[in-house]
XYZ file of C-alpha atoms in Angstrom:
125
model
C 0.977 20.635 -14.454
C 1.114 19.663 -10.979
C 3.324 16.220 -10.270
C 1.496 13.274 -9.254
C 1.141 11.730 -5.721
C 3.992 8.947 -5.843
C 2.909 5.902 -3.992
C 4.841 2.811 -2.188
C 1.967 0.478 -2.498
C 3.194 -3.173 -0.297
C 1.022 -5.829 -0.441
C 2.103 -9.426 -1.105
C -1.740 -10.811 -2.241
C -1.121 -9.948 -6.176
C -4.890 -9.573 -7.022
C -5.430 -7.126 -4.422
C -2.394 -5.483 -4.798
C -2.928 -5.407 -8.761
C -6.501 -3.933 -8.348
C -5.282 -1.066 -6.169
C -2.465 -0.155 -7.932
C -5.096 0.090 -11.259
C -7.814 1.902 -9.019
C -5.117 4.435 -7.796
C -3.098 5.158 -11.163
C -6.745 5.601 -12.532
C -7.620 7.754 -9.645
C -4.653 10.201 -10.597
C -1.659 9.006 -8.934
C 1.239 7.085 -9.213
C 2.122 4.022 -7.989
C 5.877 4.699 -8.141
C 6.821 0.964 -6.664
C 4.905 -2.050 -6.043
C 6.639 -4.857 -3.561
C 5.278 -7.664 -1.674
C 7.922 -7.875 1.459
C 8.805 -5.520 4.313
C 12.525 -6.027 3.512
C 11.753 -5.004 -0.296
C 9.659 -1.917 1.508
C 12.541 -0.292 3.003
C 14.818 -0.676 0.226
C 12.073 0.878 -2.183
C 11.191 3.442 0.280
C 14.708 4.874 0.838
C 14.946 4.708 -2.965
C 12.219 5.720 -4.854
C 11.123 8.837 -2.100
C 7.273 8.252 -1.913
C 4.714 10.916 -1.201
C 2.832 8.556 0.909
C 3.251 4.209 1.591
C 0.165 2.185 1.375
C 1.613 -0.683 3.942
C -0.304 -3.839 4.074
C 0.618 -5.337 8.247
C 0.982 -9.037 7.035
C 3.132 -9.484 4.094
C 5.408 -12.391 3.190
C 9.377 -11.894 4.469
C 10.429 -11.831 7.690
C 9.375 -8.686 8.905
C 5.797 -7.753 9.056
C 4.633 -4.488 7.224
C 4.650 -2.692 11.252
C 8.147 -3.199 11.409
C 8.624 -2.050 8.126
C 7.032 0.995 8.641
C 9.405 0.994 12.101
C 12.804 0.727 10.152
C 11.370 2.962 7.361
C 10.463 5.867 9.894
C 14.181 5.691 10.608
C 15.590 7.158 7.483
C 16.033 10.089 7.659
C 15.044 10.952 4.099
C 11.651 8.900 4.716
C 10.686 9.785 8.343
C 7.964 12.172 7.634
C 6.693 9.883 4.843
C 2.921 9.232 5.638
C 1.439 6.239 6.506
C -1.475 4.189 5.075
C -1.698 0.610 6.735
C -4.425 -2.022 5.481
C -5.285 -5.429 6.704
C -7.652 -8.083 6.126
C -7.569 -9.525 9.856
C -9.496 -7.086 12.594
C -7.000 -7.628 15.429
C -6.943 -5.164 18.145
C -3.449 -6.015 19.245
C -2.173 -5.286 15.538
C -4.422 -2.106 15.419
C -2.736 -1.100 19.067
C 0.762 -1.827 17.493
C 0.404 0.260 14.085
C -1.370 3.050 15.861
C 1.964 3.664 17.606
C 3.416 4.733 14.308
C 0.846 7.785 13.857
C -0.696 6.268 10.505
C -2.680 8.876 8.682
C -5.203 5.828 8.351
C -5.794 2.581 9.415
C -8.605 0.504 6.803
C -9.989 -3.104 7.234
C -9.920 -5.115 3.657
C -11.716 -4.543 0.982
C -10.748 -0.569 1.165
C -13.477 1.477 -0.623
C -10.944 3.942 -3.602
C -13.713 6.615 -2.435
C -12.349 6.535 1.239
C -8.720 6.051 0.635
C -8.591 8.972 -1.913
C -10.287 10.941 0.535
C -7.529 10.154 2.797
C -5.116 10.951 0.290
C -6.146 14.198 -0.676
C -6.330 15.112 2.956
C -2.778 15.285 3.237
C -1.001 18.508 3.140
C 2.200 18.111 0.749
């Protein structure tokens, strides 16, 4: 049986990050670690080894979830970890900013599960 796409899914609204976390473990993969902060991101990250983060840009903490995904990329054991970054706000200075960190995607809240599995399975493992 083949192992199941482990996913760091950070997002600090608990709805949303509840619904996605049900859409995706229904969808066939596994949400290995859910956290809400940037700080709790790179901790789990460097931890728990995901096949791909699902980073939400503004998340409670002090960091947001760009310079997560900054400090993250500088593990080494979690450098080549692809990126998924989500937002609710449009902002093209934020989009500029996370588009430095070579994102696989980059999706506007409410995500569609048809496009972000898409995106998933388009990864080569």
């Amino acid at each position: 049986m083949k192992d199941l796409i482990r996913i760091l899914l950070v997002e600090d609204e608990v709805l949303i990050a509840m619904r996605l976390e049900m859409e995706l473990n229904m969808g066939g993969y596994r949400v290995c670690k859910r956290v809400s902060t940037g700080e709790n991101a790179i901790i789990s990250a460097e931890f728990e080894l995901p096949d791909i983060i699902l980073m939400d840009i503004r998340l409670g903490g002090e960091i947001d979830g760009i310079e997560a995904v900054q400090q993250i990329q500088r593990i080494r054991t979690c450098s080549n970890t692809p990126i998924i970054f989500m937002t609710g706000y449009p902002d093209k200075e934020i989009a500029d900013r996370a588009k430095l960190l070579n994102p696989i995607a980059y999706f506007i809240k409410p995500i569609k599960f048809e496009d972000l599995k898409s995106v998933i399975n388009s990864i080569q493992y």
